[in-house]
Amino acid sequence: MAQQPIQRILVANRGEIAVRIIRACRELGIESVAVFSEVDREALHVRFADRALPIGPAPAAESYLDIDRVLEAARRSGADALHPGYGFLSENPELARRCAAAGLTFIGPTAECMALVGDKAAARQTAVDAGVPVVPGTPDPVADAGAARRAAADLGYPVMLKAAAGGGGKGMRLVGSESELASAFAMAGGEARSAFGDDRIYIEKAIVQPRHVEIQILADVHGNRIHLGERECTLQRRHQKVLEEAPSPVVDAALRERMGEAALAVAASAGYSNAGTVEFLLDAERDFFFIEVNARLQVEHPVTEMLTGVDLVAEQIALAQGERLSLRQQDVELRGHAIECRIYAEDPDNDFAPSPGVVEAVRIPAGPGVRDDSCLFEGYEVPIHYDPLVGKLIAWGVDRPAAIRRMRRALGEYKVRGIATTIPLHQRVLADDDFAAGRFDTGYLDRLLRSARDAGRGAAAAEAGAGPEPAAAGAAAEPGGDRHAEIARIAAAVHVFLGAEQRSFRPPSTAASAWKLAGRAAALDGERSAGRGLPDGAR
Ligand code: MV4
């Protein structure tokens, strides 16, 4: 069964996860081959890899999602294995099949297993067969509104309508009572048809105030399986995870063991190999229910790595080349607490609109217990074409309060100029008493954002009421009206500018531009010599 050791891996991905995989390759003495679209020519994963090959234009469908182009790059580079990362083609059984046909080692489960767990109904049945609890619901999609009404009455309200073709919460609808059911059923079907081209709907009993807790598993091709504990992923916004941590504040050793065993039972029943994640919903009584299997490395895998000391990418590579698991269940030790903050190029002050553009300056946090998985550097242009995740900041501490303190410290060090990021959102969460107490559910982030918005409006209204701003605005509307207000405004602007220069974290080399700026101002002015009056900090 022992295969040839892998020598050259094609990394079929981009961004921070491509960088993460290339780092593992470098440590293992395996050559890495990056692929890049036209807009990723200068990206960090291209710079870090031993080789890089272009695979097409910016649209993912013509580059990172194009199996033919990815496999052609693998062939040209002489790679003997392929790592799909997450997203893109990572859970596409067709890629795994085509790799096998081309003699490439696919770093992940088999195509057959991926097809099985990728089918929601089949995955659910697999869990049932393994004796693992699933959310009570209809085993098949319901045929019409009448069948939906009967099923919902049997289950008991509230119920959740879910698109058969959906995933990640898309096309989900909560129904509180029978009077809402018919219209909700019609709308869910319509949404599902336009989103997935498939209007089939399942009905489940709704779990109120659920938590999303997932178990990391590792399985070799010889039938050995272990779990590496859970990750708590409840903090989400519009079904996009925002912050993850481990251990979960609501999971104790006994529950962890039961959930771990359940996850391994599902894995065994599905014939799962390599790294994977089994997702559960936890209700208020801490009863758990299987929801799905993710047949890939996940974004939040570093949280588990910090807690266990296991390099999950190195394990994936070893397992893909047929090795046995390097550790037994009793060797897995969970130490301390880890938190991950996802850094998205999105503007929290503008309803999380994407914020592509050039990173003018960046300072990455470091120091004890802090890990940065990002693809940022000064001059990097975040493209608009892909997922806006540009990095993950992970902090480890001996316990949850220590990890929170460390994450606050690290977030304070993090500076990104040129694009908006979700760093301020994380600072709000990490400063919140309910988060510190572990009191949060799926509605927590929306509530926090609403209260911050309301507080912001209140402060702005109070300021406007105080007077000076409307007066200044009036002066601006009337040229030459109030000269003193005009002078005060310019003085304030100069004050802010000089203060910002002094606080600037720009390296000294770029401070030269301040001289250029001052020189230009002096040339316009004519009287003063260049640079005079500039504070030392600006030189
Ligand atoms: C649910 C649920 C309540 N009841 N299913 C959202 C994503 C998908 N993986 C499952 N999801 C949910 N399924 C039933 N029967 C509530 C959610 C849910 C959710 C779950 C975990 C974390 C955040 C969430 C946000 C919205 C909805």
XYZ file of C-alpha atoms and ligand atoms in Angstrom:
566
model
C 0.000 0.000 0.000
C 2.945 2.346 0.649
C 3.092 4.791 -2.244
C 5.990 6.737 -3.692
C 6.608 9.807 -1.567
C 5.116 12.978 -3.049
C 7.792 15.254 -4.539
C 5.970 18.131 -6.204
C 2.530 19.485 -5.311
C 0.392 21.656 -7.525
C -1.546 24.044 -5.278
C -4.880 24.550 -7.045
C -5.863 27.650 -5.112
C -4.911 31.250 -4.325
C -4.727 33.711 -1.432
C -3.892 32.861 2.145
C -4.667 29.143 1.865
C -2.294 28.697 -1.084
C 0.406 30.411 1.001
C -0.410 28.102 3.941
C -0.069 24.961 1.793
C 3.158 26.180 0.175
C 4.627 26.754 3.663
C 3.904 23.128 4.573
C 5.505 21.949 1.311
C 8.650 23.977 2.024
C 8.956 22.494 5.536
C 8.539 18.975 4.161
C 11.081 19.434 1.366
C 8.345 19.063 -1.260
C 8.400 21.335 -4.305
C 5.401 23.612 -4.709
C 3.789 24.805 -7.923
C 1.428 27.779 -7.785
C -1.206 28.608 -10.381
C -2.453 32.128 -10.937
C -5.040 34.060 -12.915
C -4.183 37.265 -14.785
C -5.001 39.454 -11.770
C -2.952 37.266 -9.372
C 0.373 37.568 -11.215
C 1.919 39.533 -8.307
C 0.169 37.654 -5.488
C 2.029 36.296 -2.461
C 1.330 32.634 -3.273
C 3.045 33.153 -6.639
C 6.099 34.665 -4.919
C 6.292 31.921 -2.276
C 6.029 28.903 -4.577
C 9.008 27.235 -6.242
C 7.277 27.640 -9.608
C 4.161 29.383 -10.837
C 2.068 28.875 -13.952
C -0.658 31.104 -15.431
C -4.039 29.390 -15.818
C -6.220 32.026 -17.441
C -8.160 35.256 -17.021
C -9.539 36.694 -13.785
C -13.009 35.069 -13.732
C -12.691 31.929 -11.588
C -14.763 29.918 -14.069
C -11.961 30.435 -16.619
C -9.066 29.819 -14.203
C -9.279 28.373 -10.660
C -12.554 26.553 -11.399
C -11.462 25.149 -14.765
C -10.460 21.511 -14.209
C -8.838 21.220 -17.659
C -6.609 24.235 -17.123
C -5.638 23.208 -13.596
C -4.754 19.679 -14.743
C -2.838 21.031 -17.737
C -0.739 23.144 -15.348
C -0.123 20.049 -13.208
C 0.983 18.087 -16.266
C 3.265 20.851 -17.545
C 4.909 21.326 -14.162
C 5.511 17.619 -13.612
C 3.632 17.680 -10.313
C 2.820 14.268 -8.812
C 0.107 15.515 -6.438
C -2.537 18.215 -6.196
C -3.800 20.089 -3.127
C -7.168 21.769 -3.732
C -7.271 24.018 -0.615
C -10.823 25.142 0.243
C -13.527 26.612 -2.008
C -13.053 26.483 -5.789
C -12.683 22.813 -6.860
C -11.919 21.451 -3.393
C -15.123 19.416 -3.001
C -15.659 18.584 -6.638
C -15.550 14.774 -7.024
C -14.857 15.256 -10.731
C -11.461 16.818 -9.966
C -10.564 13.914 -7.666
C -11.628 11.457 -10.381
C -9.650 13.257 -13.090
C -6.561 13.410 -10.848
C -6.721 9.666 -10.284
C -7.111 9.098 -14.040
C -4.078 11.312 -14.732
C -1.935 9.510 -12.150
C -1.903 12.509 -9.805
C -2.338 12.003 -6.053
C -5.367 14.042 -4.962
C -4.814 15.355 -1.422
C -8.236 14.646 0.040
C -10.800 11.842 0.251
C -11.672 9.619 -2.714
C -14.012 10.883 -5.437
C -16.652 8.320 -4.387
C -16.599 9.465 -0.761
C -16.742 13.142 -1.780
C -19.755 12.446 -3.990
C -21.468 10.615 -1.120
C -20.979 13.280 1.581
C -21.621 16.081 -0.939
C -25.160 14.782 -1.451
C -27.162 16.121 1.506
C -29.746 13.356 1.610
C -27.094 10.630 1.243
C -24.909 12.217 3.951
C -27.889 12.424 6.305
C -28.746 8.764 5.664
C -25.096 7.859 6.312
C -25.316 9.550 9.716
C -28.586 7.777 10.510
C -27.019 4.429 9.528
C -24.089 5.220 11.830
C -26.503 5.763 14.737
C -25.727 9.490 14.889
C -28.558 11.917 15.696
C -29.753 14.162 12.848
C -32.218 17.048 13.103
C -35.704 15.507 12.881
C -37.085 16.171 9.410
C -38.444 14.798 6.171
C -36.109 12.186 4.643
C -37.077 13.364 1.141
C -38.117 16.729 -0.302
C -41.819 17.499 0.168
C -43.938 17.400 -2.994
C -46.256 20.401 -2.448
C -47.702 22.851 0.094
C -50.136 20.239 1.404
C -47.385 17.713 2.065
C -45.349 20.507 3.665
C -48.237 21.342 6.034
C -48.636 17.699 7.097
C -44.879 17.247 7.622
C -44.577 20.471 9.635
C -47.554 19.509 11.817
C -45.905 16.123 12.526
C -42.573 17.744 13.403
C -44.074 20.595 15.425
C -43.375 24.297 14.960
C -41.050 26.137 14.557
C -39.719 24.410 11.432
C -36.925 25.216 9.012
C -37.384 25.010 5.246
C -34.135 24.099 3.464
C -33.359 23.886 -0.233
C -32.356 20.351 -1.244
C -29.686 21.817 -3.518
C -28.657 24.487 -1.003
C -25.810 24.653 1.421
C -24.263 27.091 3.825
C -27.685 28.368 4.805
C -28.714 29.626 1.357
C -32.442 29.282 0.725
C -33.242 28.609 4.400
C -36.483 29.836 5.941
C -37.697 29.755 9.532
C -41.453 29.193 9.917
C -43.037 29.868 13.303
C -46.595 28.702 12.690
C -48.927 27.027 10.183
C -50.363 30.388 9.063
C -46.953 31.351 7.598
C -46.202 27.985 6.031
C -47.852 28.171 2.585
C -46.309 31.497 1.573
C -42.896 30.599 3.094
C -42.944 27.313 1.174
C -43.701 29.106 -2.105
C -40.989 31.716 -1.492
C -38.345 29.189 -0.431
C -39.101 27.151 -3.571
C -38.844 30.247 -5.771
C -35.549 31.312 -4.167
C -34.126 27.829 -4.496
C -35.139 27.624 -8.156
C -33.490 30.918 -9.061
C -30.369 30.245 -6.936
C -29.802 26.564 -7.740
C -32.164 25.752 -10.605
C -33.791 23.227 -8.265
C -36.866 24.081 -6.174
C -37.016 20.963 -3.989
C -37.475 21.759 -0.286
C -36.877 19.716 2.867
C -38.493 20.474 6.197
C -36.673 20.124 9.513
C -37.599 20.904 13.062
C -35.982 24.285 13.796
C -33.288 24.352 16.426
C -33.776 27.644 18.243
C -30.669 29.646 19.133
C -28.393 26.930 17.783
C -24.635 26.780 18.027
C -22.475 25.559 15.192
C -19.871 23.156 16.551
C -17.700 21.055 14.239
C -15.294 18.182 14.840
C -11.952 17.913 13.017
C -11.157 14.377 11.951
C -8.151 12.621 10.397
C -8.416 9.222 8.736
C -5.836 7.088 6.960
C -6.569 4.689 4.106
C -5.937 1.723 6.468
C -9.073 2.349 8.526
C -7.525 4.317 11.424
C -9.430 7.410 12.483
C -8.984 10.077 15.149
C -10.658 13.356 16.022
C -8.911 16.533 17.157
C -11.735 18.037 19.175
C -14.185 20.726 18.183
C -14.257 24.250 16.830
C -16.988 26.688 17.806
C -18.146 28.545 14.685
C -21.372 30.171 15.858
C -20.278 33.762 15.186
C -21.433 34.287 11.606
C -22.894 37.066 9.497
C -25.196 36.073 6.633
C -23.872 32.510 6.813
C -20.295 33.723 6.565
C -18.140 32.738 9.544
C -16.495 35.684 11.276
C -14.690 34.318 14.334
C -13.966 30.760 15.432
C -12.511 29.351 18.607
C -11.603 26.143 20.374
C -12.509 24.672 22.720
C -16.167 25.685 22.501
C -17.276 27.519 25.654
C -20.233 25.107 25.867
C -18.491 21.772 25.222
C -17.015 19.838 28.145
C -14.806 16.724 28.022
C -17.756 14.320 28.164
C -19.675 16.027 25.341
C -16.452 16.299 23.300
C -15.941 12.565 23.575
C -19.514 11.833 22.492
C -19.377 14.259 19.563
C -15.928 12.976 18.567
C -17.189 9.391 18.530
C -20.247 10.433 16.520
C -18.024 12.202 13.969
C -15.802 9.128 13.634
C -18.835 6.873 13.218
C -20.036 9.034 10.310
C -16.508 8.980 8.822
C -16.322 5.192 9.087
C -19.751 4.762 7.553
C -18.818 7.086 4.643
C -15.442 5.409 4.005
C -13.771 8.724 4.703
C -10.012 9.230 4.388
C -7.704 12.257 4.833
C -8.673 15.385 6.845
C -12.309 16.358 7.179
C -14.854 18.098 9.340
C -18.162 16.848 10.680
C -20.580 19.706 11.432
C -23.201 19.641 14.172
C -25.870 21.965 15.475
C -26.084 22.163 19.252
C -29.377 23.139 20.868
C -29.907 24.990 24.151
C -29.876 21.644 26.035
C -26.552 20.795 24.380
C -28.070 17.958 22.418
C -26.185 17.668 19.136
C -27.416 16.920 15.616
C -25.347 16.050 12.551
C -25.718 18.502 9.653
C -22.966 17.852 7.106
C -19.458 16.636 6.312
C -16.920 19.031 4.798
C -14.562 16.983 2.663
C -11.708 19.483 2.680
C -9.274 21.479 4.787
C -11.257 24.313 6.357
C -10.541 28.016 6.645
C -10.518 27.742 10.445
C -8.116 24.771 10.659
C -5.376 26.847 12.402
C -7.476 26.988 15.574
C -7.131 23.206 15.868
C -3.442 23.345 14.953
C -2.748 25.837 17.758
C -4.562 23.640 20.268
C -3.115 20.255 19.291
C 0.277 21.079 17.760
C -0.693 18.984 14.729
C 0.155 20.404 11.288
C -3.030 19.485 9.434
C -1.614 20.152 5.966
C 1.443 17.982 6.670
C -0.928 15.250 7.917
C -3.052 15.574 4.772
C 0.011 15.081 2.588
C 1.201 12.063 4.605
C -2.272 10.491 4.537
C -2.625 11.104 0.782
C 0.587 9.169 0.121
C -0.809 6.208 2.031
C 0.918 6.645 5.383
C -0.646 5.561 8.640
C -1.896 8.151 11.121
C 1.068 9.548 13.058
C -0.839 9.638 16.339
C -3.474 7.680 18.225
C -6.555 9.145 19.875
C -4.930 8.982 23.327
C -1.980 11.015 21.983
C -4.215 13.965 21.104
C -3.913 16.645 23.773
C -5.844 19.892 23.665
C -3.831 22.661 25.295
C -5.211 26.085 26.193
C -7.511 28.122 23.974
C -7.291 29.534 20.452
C -9.323 32.185 18.639
C -9.314 33.030 14.941
C -10.456 36.370 13.532
C -11.172 36.318 9.807
C -9.848 39.426 8.096
C -12.075 40.243 5.132
C -11.487 43.103 2.671
C -14.959 44.407 3.472
C -16.182 47.674 4.943
C -18.038 47.163 8.250
C -19.230 50.795 8.061
C -20.783 50.238 4.638
C -22.829 47.080 5.196
C -19.749 44.917 4.589
C -19.397 45.959 0.946
C -16.308 44.447 -0.703
C -13.305 46.748 -0.430
C -10.869 45.818 -3.196
C -7.832 47.957 -3.972
C -4.183 48.499 -3.218
C -2.828 47.854 0.275
C -0.837 51.044 0.762
C 0.700 49.958 4.029
C 0.345 47.009 6.373
C 1.650 46.031 9.798
C 1.136 42.383 10.686
C 0.808 41.500 14.386
C 3.363 39.162 15.897
C 4.719 38.256 19.331
C 3.977 35.412 21.745
C 1.054 33.147 20.856
C 0.085 35.028 17.701
C -0.143 33.509 14.217
C -0.797 35.344 10.983
C -2.176 33.465 7.974
C -2.605 36.230 5.429
C -1.639 37.119 1.881
C -1.105 40.825 2.534
C 1.950 42.911 1.714
C 2.549 46.553 0.921
C 1.520 47.196 -2.677
C -0.735 44.088 -2.938
C -3.877 44.782 -4.918
C -6.901 42.884 -3.567
C -8.850 41.800 -6.663
C -12.624 42.155 -6.788
C -13.046 38.765 -8.486
C -12.711 36.369 -5.550
C -13.679 35.727 -1.946
C -12.715 38.820 0.088
C -10.912 36.827 2.810
C -7.356 38.241 2.882
C -6.131 36.805 6.132
C -6.724 35.128 9.456
C -5.310 36.228 12.759
C -5.026 33.467 15.345
C -4.200 33.947 19.021
C -3.425 31.231 21.566
C -3.601 31.548 25.353
C -3.466 29.205 28.344
C -7.209 29.729 28.791
C -10.034 31.668 27.112
C -9.498 34.968 28.970
C -5.775 34.853 28.108
C -6.548 34.156 24.434
C -8.999 37.079 24.405
C -6.420 39.435 25.945
C -3.850 38.321 23.422
C -6.228 38.730 20.479
C -7.107 42.259 21.658
C -3.419 43.101 21.841
C -2.737 41.614 18.392
C -5.709 43.391 16.784
C -4.340 46.646 18.188
C -1.067 46.020 16.358
C -2.807 45.212 13.057
C -2.778 48.140 10.602
C -4.009 47.988 7.034
C -4.130 51.131 4.915
C -5.726 51.518 1.494
C -8.575 49.032 1.904
C -11.256 48.601 4.568
C -11.133 45.406 6.648
C -13.161 43.668 9.338
C -10.502 44.410 11.989
C -12.736 47.065 13.695
C -15.603 44.541 13.881
C -13.338 42.086 15.699
C -12.235 44.795 18.110
C -15.892 45.393 18.951
C -16.528 41.680 19.566
C -13.365 41.221 21.646
C -14.364 44.217 23.827
C -17.898 42.890 24.456
C -18.885 41.492 27.869
C -21.278 38.892 26.434
C -18.544 37.520 24.178
C -16.113 37.449 27.094
C -18.686 35.475 29.092
C -19.228 33.026 26.189
C -22.834 34.197 25.857
C -23.590 34.250 22.139
C -25.762 32.536 19.559
C -26.388 32.904 15.833
C -28.133 36.274 16.327
C -25.327 37.792 18.420
C -23.379 39.606 15.658
C -26.449 41.257 14.127
C -27.457 42.512 17.569
C -23.940 43.838 18.252
C -23.799 45.608 14.876
C -27.237 47.140 15.386
C -26.351 48.483 18.815
C -23.064 49.929 17.496
C -24.934 51.613 14.628
C -27.532 53.089 16.967
C -24.815 54.336 19.327
C -23.000 55.923 16.344
C -26.152 57.729 15.230
C -26.737 58.976 18.766
C -23.210 60.385 19.023
C -23.476 62.114 15.630
C -26.805 63.669 16.583
C -25.402 64.934 19.891
C -22.443 66.500 18.071
C -24.678 68.189 15.504
C -26.853 69.541 18.287
C -23.808 71.130 19.963
C -23.541 73.643 17.147
C -20.068 74.059 15.633
C -20.564 71.682 12.701
C -23.658 73.250 11.131
C -22.038 76.684 11.561
C -18.884 75.571 9.735
C -20.970 74.001 6.978
C -22.786 77.307 6.572
C -19.496 79.177 6.220
C -18.321 76.805 3.512
C -21.543 77.295 1.569
C -20.965 81.038 1.600
C -17.442 81.873 0.281
C -15.714 84.591 2.311
C -18.595 84.547 4.782
C -16.922 83.640 8.057
C -13.139 83.988 7.676
C -12.451 82.881 11.225
C -14.358 79.643 10.753
C -12.474 79.078 7.488
C -9.107 79.610 9.209
C -10.133 77.365 12.110
C -11.062 74.612 9.668
C -7.704 74.836 7.840
C -5.848 74.905 11.165
C -7.734 71.811 12.276
C -6.923 70.034 9.012
C -3.225 70.893 9.323
C -3.270 69.712 12.938
C -4.835 66.376 11.997
C -2.442 65.961 9.057
C 0.679 66.603 11.141
C -0.622 64.394 13.941
C -1.283 61.585 11.480
C 2.230 61.991 10.074
C 3.728 61.720 13.547
C 1.682 58.656 14.390
C 2.373 57.141 10.988
C 3.643 53.573 10.964
C 5.089 53.997 7.483
C 8.691 52.888 7.219
C 11.257 55.708 6.995
C 11.847 55.111 3.267
C 8.365 56.310 2.337
C 8.625 59.315 4.666
C 10.616 60.878 1.819
C 7.280 61.516 0.135
C 6.468 63.960 2.910
C 9.489 66.007 1.739
C 8.218 65.881 -1.826
C 4.839 67.033 -0.621
C 6.355 69.809 1.498
C 8.546 70.855 -1.454
C 5.536 71.135 -3.698
C 3.659 73.172 -1.105
C 6.670 75.494 -0.682
C 6.969 75.970 -4.451
C 3.359 77.051 -4.583
C 3.847 79.260 -1.557
C 7.086 80.854 -2.864
C 8.097 82.358 0.484
C 9.024 79.409 2.686
C 11.882 76.987 2.202
C 11.046 73.318 1.689
C 10.358 71.331 4.813
C 10.588 74.134 7.315
C 8.196 73.715 10.151
C 7.738 69.966 9.544
C 7.968 67.905 12.732
C 10.904 65.508 13.098
C 8.551 62.582 12.730
C 7.798 63.511 9.144
C 11.452 63.439 8.024
C -30.551 25.111 11.013
C -30.879 26.090 11.975
C -31.954 25.834 12.793
N -32.666 24.692 12.660
N -31.293 23.990 10.922
C -27.075 27.545 8.836
C -25.991 27.035 7.968
C -26.200 25.591 7.789
N -24.932 24.919 7.874
C -27.147 25.221 8.883
N -27.724 26.415 9.394
C -28.753 26.375 10.249
N -29.525 25.263 10.186
C -32.314 23.798 11.721
N -33.055 22.680 11.622
C -30.114 27.247 12.032
C -29.055 27.408 11.156
C -28.327 28.652 11.253
C -27.072 28.717 11.859
C -26.453 27.610 12.399
C -25.207 27.700 13.001
C -24.553 28.926 13.051
C -25.137 30.043 12.522
C -26.391 29.960 11.911
C -26.976 31.101 11.384
C -28.197 31.016 10.805
C -28.872 29.794 10.739
